[in-house]
Amino acid sequence: MRTKWMPRSMRVAPKLDPSLGQRPMRRRHALLIRHRLTARIWRPLVEFTRRRHLRFRRRLELDENVSTGRSSTVISAGV
């Protein structure tokens, strides 16, 4: 996935591109299952996604700690 608006580090897609099509992916997945390679292939992808999410959560927590300017006005959702 390439776009000029994203930083280079974020351009790498953490999951497979849906535009690859369903039929070829089913064939590949069947091949992975047949040769018992599913866990070997997916485990690193899941771990990568997990670590990326943890980094995001850490950054989000740091941003919340920095910005202390919260509004004191409560606005009802029903307004």
PDB file of N, CA and C in Angstrom:
ATOM      1  N   MET A   1       0.855  -1.155   0.000  1.00  0.00           N
ATOM      2  CA  MET A   1       0.000   0.000   0.000  1.00  0.00           C
ATOM      3  C   MET A   1       0.906   1.225   0.000  1.00  0.00           C
ATOM      4  N   ARG A   2       0.870   2.027  -1.025  1.00  0.00           N
ATOM      5  CA  ARG A   2       1.743   3.185  -1.125  1.00  0.00           C
ATOM      6  C   ARG A   2       0.898   4.434  -1.296  1.00  0.00           C
ATOM      7  N   THR A   3       1.197   5.385  -0.491  1.00  0.00           N
ATOM      8  CA  THR A   3       0.557   6.678  -0.604  1.00  0.00           C
ATOM      9  C   THR A   3       1.552   7.738  -0.170  1.00  0.00           C
ATOM     10  N   LYS A   4       1.518   8.878  -0.805  1.00  0.00           N
ATOM     11  CA  LYS A   4       2.495   9.908  -0.473  1.00  0.00           C
ATOM     12  C   LYS A   4       2.154  10.625   0.828  1.00  0.00           C
ATOM     13  N   TRP A   5       0.956  10.405   1.362  1.00  0.00           N
ATOM     14  CA  TRP A   5       0.552  11.103   2.573  1.00  0.00           C
ATOM     15  C   TRP A   5       1.005  10.398   3.835  1.00  0.00           C
ATOM     16  N   MET A   6       1.352   9.129   3.744  1.00  0.00           N
ATOM     17  CA  MET A   6       1.793   8.382   4.918  1.00  0.00           C
ATOM     18  C   MET A   6       3.310   8.404   5.027  1.00  0.00           C
ATOM     19  N   PRO A   7       3.843   8.410   6.242  1.00  0.00           N
ATOM     20  CA  PRO A   7       5.291   8.271   6.382  1.00  0.00           C
ATOM     21  C   PRO A   7       5.735   6.905   5.859  1.00  0.00           C
ATOM     22  N   ARG A   8       6.963   6.820   5.446  1.00  0.00           N
ATOM     23  CA  ARG A   8       7.467   5.575   4.866  1.00  0.00           C
ATOM     24  C   ARG A   8       7.279   4.393   5.811  1.00  0.00           C
ATOM     25  N   SER A   9       7.463   4.603   7.116  1.00  0.00           N
ATOM     26  CA  SER A   9       7.346   3.501   8.070  1.00  0.00           C
ATOM     27  C   SER A   9       5.926   2.951   8.148  1.00  0.00           C
ATOM     28  N   MET A  10       4.922   3.758   7.788  1.00  0.00           N
ATOM     29  CA  MET A  10       3.538   3.299   7.871  1.00  0.00           C
ATOM     30  C   MET A  10       3.020   2.744   6.546  1.00  0.00           C
ATOM     31  N   ARG A  11       3.796   2.819   5.494  1.00  0.00           N
ATOM     32  CA  ARG A  11       3.317   2.363   4.193  1.00  0.00           C
ATOM     33  C   ARG A  11       3.256   0.849   4.093  1.00  0.00           C
ATOM     34  N   VAL A  12       4.020   0.146   4.904  1.00  0.00           N
ATOM     35  CA  VAL A  12       4.018  -1.311   4.849  1.00  0.00           C
ATOM     36  C   VAL A  12       2.720  -1.803   5.463  1.00  0.00           C
ATOM     37  N   ALA A  13       1.962  -2.525   4.699  1.00  0.00           N
ATOM     38  CA  ALA A  13       0.671  -3.008   5.177  1.00  0.00           C
ATOM     39  C   ALA A  13       0.880  -4.156   6.158  1.00  0.00           C
ATOM     40  N   PRO A  14       0.287  -4.084   7.351  1.00  0.00           N
ATOM     41  CA  PRO A  14       0.447  -5.155   8.320  1.00  0.00           C
ATOM     42  C   PRO A  14      -0.364  -6.394   7.976  1.00  0.00           C
ATOM     43  N   LYS A  15      -1.272  -6.257   7.055  1.00  0.00           N
ATOM     44  CA  LYS A  15      -2.039  -7.426   6.631  1.00  0.00           C
ATOM     45  C   LYS A  15      -2.080  -7.460   5.115  1.00  0.00           C
ATOM     46  N   LEU A  16      -2.546  -8.562   4.584  1.00  0.00           N
ATOM     47  CA  LEU A  16      -2.562  -8.731   3.134  1.00  0.00           C
ATOM     48  C   LEU A  16      -3.543  -7.769   2.479  1.00  0.00           C
ATOM     49  N   ASP A  17      -3.196  -7.301   1.326  1.00  0.00           N
ATOM     50  CA  ASP A  17      -4.019  -6.360   0.582  1.00  0.00           C
ATOM     51  C   ASP A  17      -5.271  -7.067   0.062  1.00  0.00           C
ATOM     52  N   PRO A  18      -6.466  -6.568   0.389  1.00  0.00           N
ATOM     53  CA  PRO A  18      -7.689  -7.222  -0.068  1.00  0.00           C
ATOM     54  C   PRO A  18      -7.837  -7.233  -1.589  1.00  0.00           C
ATOM     55  N   SER A  19      -7.126  -6.367  -2.282  1.00  0.00           N
ATOM     56  CA  SER A  19      -7.271  -6.315  -3.733  1.00  0.00           C
ATOM     57  C   SER A  19      -6.594  -7.490  -4.432  1.00  0.00           C
ATOM     58  N   LEU A  20      -5.924  -8.345  -3.685  1.00  0.00           N
ATOM     59  CA  LEU A  20      -5.297  -9.517  -4.300  1.00  0.00           C
ATOM     60  C   LEU A  20      -6.341 -10.493  -4.837  1.00  0.00           C
ATOM     61  N   GLY A  21      -7.533 -10.436  -4.312  1.00  0.00           N
ATOM     62  CA  GLY A  21      -8.595 -11.304  -4.800  1.00  0.00           C
ATOM     63  C   GLY A  21      -8.778 -12.505  -3.894  1.00  0.00           C
ATOM     64  N   GLN A  22      -9.999 -12.979  -3.847  1.00  0.00           N
ATOM     65  CA  GLN A  22     -10.310 -14.074  -2.942  1.00  0.00           C
ATOM     66  C   GLN A  22      -9.853 -15.435  -3.460  1.00  0.00           C
ATOM     67  N   ARG A  23     -10.043 -15.703  -4.728  1.00  0.00           N
ATOM     68  CA  ARG A  23      -9.726 -17.031  -5.255  1.00  0.00           C
ATOM     69  C   ARG A  23      -8.244 -17.381  -5.115  1.00  0.00           C
ATOM     70  N   PRO A  24      -7.325 -16.510  -5.535  1.00  0.00           N
ATOM     71  CA  PRO A  24      -5.908 -16.855  -5.350  1.00  0.00           C
ATOM     72  C   PRO A  24      -5.538 -17.013  -3.880  1.00  0.00           C
ATOM     73  N   MET A  25      -6.154 -16.225  -3.005  1.00  0.00           N
ATOM     74  CA  MET A  25      -5.846 -16.326  -1.582  1.00  0.00           C
ATOM     75  C   MET A  25      -6.340 -17.650  -1.025  1.00  0.00           C
ATOM     76  N   ARG A  26      -7.491 -18.112  -1.479  1.00  0.00           N
ATOM     77  CA  ARG A  26      -7.980 -19.410  -1.009  1.00  0.00           C
ATOM     78  C   ARG A  26      -7.035 -20.516  -1.419  1.00  0.00           C
ATOM     79  N   ARG A  27      -6.508 -20.430  -2.644  1.00  0.00           N
ATOM     80  CA  ARG A  27      -5.550 -21.444  -3.098  1.00  0.00           C
ATOM     81  C   ARG A  27      -4.298 -21.421  -2.244  1.00  0.00           C
ATOM     82  N   ARG A  28      -3.786 -20.218  -1.990  1.00  0.00           N
ATOM     83  CA  ARG A  28      -2.576 -20.108  -1.166  1.00  0.00           C
ATOM     84  C   ARG A  28      -2.829 -20.617   0.245  1.00  0.00           C
ATOM     85  N   HIS A  29      -3.984 -20.272   0.790  1.00  0.00           N
ATOM     86  CA  HIS A  29      -4.282 -20.706   2.148  1.00  0.00           C
ATOM     87  C   HIS A  29      -4.430 -22.222   2.202  1.00  0.00           C
ATOM     88  N   ALA A  30      -5.044 -22.815   1.189  1.00  0.00           N
ATOM     89  CA  ALA A  30      -5.159 -24.276   1.139  1.00  0.00           C
ATOM     90  C   ALA A  30      -3.772 -24.910   1.096  1.00  0.00           C
ATOM     91  N   LEU A  31      -2.874 -24.301   0.336  1.00  0.00           N
ATOM     92  CA  LEU A  31      -1.500 -24.803   0.264  1.00  0.00           C
ATOM     93  C   LEU A  31      -0.818 -24.716   1.632  1.00  0.00           C
ATOM     94  N   LEU A  32      -1.018 -23.614   2.321  1.00  0.00           N
ATOM     95  CA  LEU A  32      -0.437 -23.466   3.655  1.00  0.00           C
ATOM     96  C   LEU A  32      -0.987 -24.511   4.621  1.00  0.00           C
ATOM     97  N   ILE A  33      -2.292 -24.754   4.549  1.00  0.00           N
ATOM     98  CA  ILE A  33      -2.908 -25.751   5.422  1.00  0.00           C
ATOM     99  C   ILE A  33      -2.378 -27.138   5.086  1.00  0.00           C
ATOM    100  N   ARG A  34      -2.315 -27.449   3.812  1.00  0.00           N
ATOM    101  CA  ARG A  34      -1.860 -28.772   3.379  1.00  0.00           C
ATOM    102  C   ARG A  34      -0.450 -29.071   3.885  1.00  0.00           C
ATOM    103  N   HIS A  35       0.401 -28.068   3.859  1.00  0.00           N
ATOM    104  CA  HIS A  35       1.796 -28.271   4.267  1.00  0.00           C
ATOM    105  C   HIS A  35       2.048 -27.863   5.722  1.00  0.00           C
ATOM    106  N   ARG A  36       0.962 -27.619   6.462  1.00  0.00           N
ATOM    107  CA  ARG A  36       1.037 -27.268   7.886  1.00  0.00           C
ATOM    108  C   ARG A  36       1.945 -26.059   8.140  1.00  0.00           C
ATOM    109  N   LEU A  37       1.773 -25.029   7.331  1.00  0.00           N
ATOM    110  CA  LEU A  37       2.589 -23.821   7.444  1.00  0.00           C
ATOM    111  C   LEU A  37       1.798 -22.605   7.927  1.00  0.00           C
ATOM    112  N   THR A  38       0.524 -22.805   8.226  1.00  0.00           N
ATOM    113  CA  THR A  38      -0.329 -21.672   8.576  1.00  0.00           C
ATOM    114  C   THR A  38       0.213 -20.905   9.780  1.00  0.00           C
ATOM    115  N   ALA A  39       0.524 -21.614  10.852  1.00  0.00           N
ATOM    116  CA  ALA A  39       1.014 -20.942  12.062  1.00  0.00           C
ATOM    117  C   ALA A  39       2.357 -20.269  11.808  1.00  0.00           C
ATOM    118  N   ARG A  40       3.203 -20.920  11.056  1.00  0.00           N
ATOM    119  CA  ARG A  40       4.529 -20.361  10.786  1.00  0.00           C
ATOM    120  C   ARG A  40       4.426 -19.046  10.011  1.00  0.00           C
ATOM    121  N   ILE A  41       3.443 -18.946   9.134  1.00  0.00           N
ATOM    122  CA  ILE A  41       3.263 -17.727   8.336  1.00  0.00           C
ATOM    123  C   ILE A  41       2.530 -16.645   9.130  1.00  0.00           C
ATOM    124  N   TRP A  42       1.445 -17.032   9.818  1.00  0.00           N
ATOM    125  CA  TRP A  42       0.600 -16.034  10.465  1.00  0.00           C
ATOM    126  C   TRP A  42       1.143 -15.536  11.790  1.00  0.00           C
ATOM    127  N   ARG A  43       1.870 -16.368  12.535  1.00  0.00           N
ATOM    128  CA  ARG A  43       2.356 -15.960  13.853  1.00  0.00           C
ATOM    129  C   ARG A  43       3.187 -14.676  13.805  1.00  0.00           C
ATOM    130  N   PRO A  44       4.147 -14.540  12.883  1.00  0.00           N
ATOM    131  CA  PRO A  44       4.895 -13.275  12.820  1.00  0.00           C
ATOM    132  C   PRO A  44       4.014 -12.074  12.461  1.00  0.00           C
ATOM    133  N   LEU A  45       3.012 -12.280  11.604  1.00  0.00           N
ATOM    134  CA  LEU A  45       2.111 -11.179  11.254  1.00  0.00           C
ATOM    135  C   LEU A  45       1.285 -10.732  12.459  1.00  0.00           C
ATOM    136  N   VAL A  46       0.810 -11.706  13.228  1.00  0.00           N
ATOM    137  CA  VAL A  46       0.030 -11.385  14.425  1.00  0.00           C
ATOM    138  C   VAL A  46       0.909 -10.673  15.448  1.00  0.00           C
ATOM    139  N   GLU A  47       2.134 -11.163  15.624  1.00  0.00           N
ATOM    140  CA  GLU A  47       3.058 -10.530  16.570  1.00  0.00           C
ATOM    141  C   GLU A  47       3.404  -9.107  16.133  1.00  0.00           C
ATOM    142  N   PHE A  48       3.622  -8.907  14.844  1.00  0.00           N
ATOM    143  CA  PHE A  48       3.908  -7.569  14.320  1.00  0.00           C
ATOM    144  C   PHE A  48       2.744  -6.619  14.608  1.00  0.00           C
ATOM    145  N   THR A  49       1.534  -7.085  14.355  1.00  0.00           N
ATOM    146  CA  THR A  49       0.352  -6.262  14.589  1.00  0.00           C
ATOM    147  C   THR A  49       0.195  -5.957  16.079  1.00  0.00           C
ATOM    148  N   ARG A  50       0.453  -6.951  16.927  1.00  0.00           N
ATOM    149  CA  ARG A  50       0.352  -6.754  18.373  1.00  0.00           C
ATOM    150  C   ARG A  50       1.343  -5.695  18.850  1.00  0.00           C
ATOM    151  N   ARG A  51       2.584  -5.795  18.391  1.00  0.00           N
ATOM    152  CA  ARG A  51       3.605  -4.828  18.810  1.00  0.00           C
ATOM    153  C   ARG A  51       3.295  -3.421  18.284  1.00  0.00           C
ATOM    154  N   ARG A  52       2.792  -3.364  17.054  1.00  0.00           N
ATOM    155  CA  ARG A  52       2.417  -2.065  16.480  1.00  0.00           C
ATOM    156  C   ARG A  52       1.312  -1.422  17.315  1.00  0.00           C
ATOM    157  N   HIS A  53       0.346  -2.230  17.756  1.00  0.00           N
ATOM    158  CA  HIS A  53      -0.745  -1.726  18.582  1.00  0.00           C
ATOM    159  C   HIS A  53      -0.220  -1.254  19.945  1.00  0.00           C
ATOM    160  N   LEU A  54       0.721  -2.005  20.527  1.00  0.00           N
ATOM    161  CA  LEU A  54       1.293  -1.598  21.807  1.00  0.00           C
ATOM    162  C   LEU A  54       2.039  -0.272  21.685  1.00  0.00           C
ATOM    163  N   ARG A  55       2.785  -0.096  20.571  1.00  0.00           N
ATOM    164  CA  ARG A  55       3.467   1.179  20.341  1.00  0.00           C
ATOM    165  C   ARG A  55       2.454   2.312  20.219  1.00  0.00           C
ATOM    166  N   PHE A  56       1.362   2.058  19.507  1.00  0.00           N
ATOM    167  CA  PHE A  56       0.301   3.054  19.346  1.00  0.00           C
ATOM    168  C   PHE A  56      -0.291   3.429  20.703  1.00  0.00           C
ATOM    169  N   ARG A  57      -0.577   2.411  21.530  1.00  0.00           N
ATOM    170  CA  ARG A  57      -1.153   2.676  22.847  1.00  0.00           C
ATOM    171  C   ARG A  57      -0.196   3.485  23.720  1.00  0.00           C
ATOM    172  N   ARG A  58       1.110   3.155  23.637  1.00  0.00           N
ATOM    173  CA  ARG A  58       2.115   3.884  24.407  1.00  0.00           C
ATOM    174  C   ARG A  58       2.159   5.354  23.981  1.00  0.00           C
ATOM    175  N   ARG A  59       2.166   5.575  22.652  1.00  0.00           N
ATOM    176  CA  ARG A  59       2.185   6.950  22.138  1.00  0.00           C
ATOM    177  C   ARG A  59       0.920   7.705  22.546  1.00  0.00           C
ATOM    178  N   LEU A  60      -0.215   7.028  22.484  1.00  0.00           N
ATOM    179  CA  LEU A  60      -1.482   7.639  22.867  1.00  0.00           C
ATOM    180  C   LEU A  60      -1.466   8.038  24.341  1.00  0.00           C
ATOM    181  N   GLU A  61      -0.929   7.167  25.177  1.00  0.00           N
ATOM    182  CA  GLU A  61      -0.843   7.462  26.604  1.00  0.00           C
ATOM    183  C   GLU A  61       0.086   8.650  26.863  1.00  0.00           C
ATOM    184  N   LEU A  62       1.203   8.714  26.159  1.00  0.00           N
ATOM    185  CA  LEU A  62       2.125   9.837  26.321  1.00  0.00           C
ATOM    186  C   LEU A  62       1.475  11.142  25.873  1.00  0.00           C
ATOM    187  N   ASP A  63       0.730  11.097  24.779  1.00  0.00           N
ATOM    188  CA  ASP A  63       0.043  12.297  24.289  1.00  0.00           C
ATOM    189  C   ASP A  63      -0.998  12.789  25.292  1.00  0.00           C
ATOM    190  N   GLU A  64      -1.707  11.861  25.928  1.00  0.00           N
ATOM    191  CA  GLU A  64      -2.712  12.244  26.922  1.00  0.00           C
ATOM    192  C   GLU A  64      -2.051  12.895  28.125  1.00  0.00           C
ATOM    193  N   ASN A  65      -0.875  12.398  28.506  1.00  0.00           N
ATOM    194  CA  ASN A  65      -0.168  12.973  29.654  1.00  0.00           C
ATOM    195  C   ASN A  65       0.328  14.379  29.354  1.00  0.00           C
ATOM    196  N   VAL A  66       0.710  14.641  28.126  1.00  0.00           N
ATOM    197  CA  VAL A  66       1.241  15.952  27.746  1.00  0.00           C
ATOM    198  C   VAL A  66       0.126  16.988  27.680  1.00  0.00           C
ATOM    199  N   SER A  67      -0.973  16.636  27.032  1.00  0.00           N
ATOM    200  CA  SER A  67      -2.064  17.603  26.864  1.00  0.00           C
ATOM    201  C   SER A  67      -2.988  17.542  28.079  1.00  0.00           C
ATOM    202  N   THR A  68      -2.828  18.494  28.976  1.00  0.00           N
ATOM    203  CA  THR A  68      -3.654  18.533  30.182  1.00  0.00           C
ATOM    204  C   THR A  68      -4.823  19.493  30.029  1.00  0.00           C
ATOM    205  N   GLY A  69      -4.922  20.189  28.911  1.00  0.00           N
ATOM    206  CA  GLY A  69      -5.979  21.167  28.696  1.00  0.00           C
ATOM    207  C   GLY A  69      -7.286  20.511  28.312  1.00  0.00           C
ATOM    208  N   ARG A  70      -8.007  20.030  29.312  1.00  0.00           N
ATOM    209  CA  ARG A  70      -9.307  19.420  29.034  1.00  0.00           C
ATOM    210  C   ARG A  70     -10.404  20.433  29.319  1.00  0.00           C
ATOM    211  N   SER A  71     -11.470  20.306  28.590  1.00  0.00           N
ATOM    212  CA  SER A  71     -12.587  21.220  28.766  1.00  0.00           C
ATOM    213  C   SER A  71     -13.331  20.889  30.053  1.00  0.00           C
ATOM    214  N   SER A  72     -13.755  21.907  30.774  1.00  0.00           N
ATOM    215  CA  SER A  72     -14.514  21.692  32.004  1.00  0.00           C
ATOM    216  C   SER A  72     -16.014  21.675  31.728  1.00  0.00           C
ATOM    217  N   THR A  73     -16.406  21.923  30.493  1.00  0.00           N
ATOM    218  CA  THR A  73     -17.809  21.956  30.112  1.00  0.00           C
ATOM    219  C   THR A  73     -18.258  20.569  29.675  1.00  0.00           C
ATOM    220  N   VAL A  74     -19.365  20.110  30.245  1.00  0.00           N
ATOM    221  CA  VAL A  74     -19.915  18.809  29.887  1.00  0.00           C
ATOM    222  C   VAL A  74     -21.021  19.032  28.865  1.00  0.00           C
ATOM    223  N   ILE A  75     -20.940  18.331  27.743  1.00  0.00           N
ATOM    224  CA  ILE A  75     -21.951  18.448  26.694  1.00  0.00           C
ATOM    225  C   ILE A  75     -22.655  17.110  26.578  1.00  0.00           C
ATOM    226  N   SER A  76     -23.965  17.127  26.732  1.00  0.00           N
ATOM    227  CA  SER A  76     -24.751  15.909  26.669  1.00  0.00           C
ATOM    228  C   SER A  76     -24.790  15.375  25.244  1.00  0.00           C
ATOM    229  N   ALA A  77     -24.815  14.057  25.108  1.00  0.00           N
ATOM    230  CA  ALA A  77     -24.864  13.444  23.789  1.00  0.00           C
ATOM    231  C   ALA A  77     -26.224  13.636  23.131  1.00  0.00           C
ATOM    232  N   GLY A  78     -27.237  13.905  23.920  1.00  0.00           N
ATOM    233  CA  GLY A  78     -28.580  14.060  23.380  1.00  0.00           C
ATOM    234  C   GLY A  78     -28.894  15.448  22.856  1.00  0.00           C
ATOM    235  N   VAL A  79     -27.965  16.353  22.912  1.00  0.00           N
ATOM    236  CA  VAL A  79     -28.213  17.741  22.494  1.00  0.00           C
ATOM    237  C   VAL A  79     -28.204  17.850  21.000  1.00  0.00           C
TER     238      VAL A  79
END
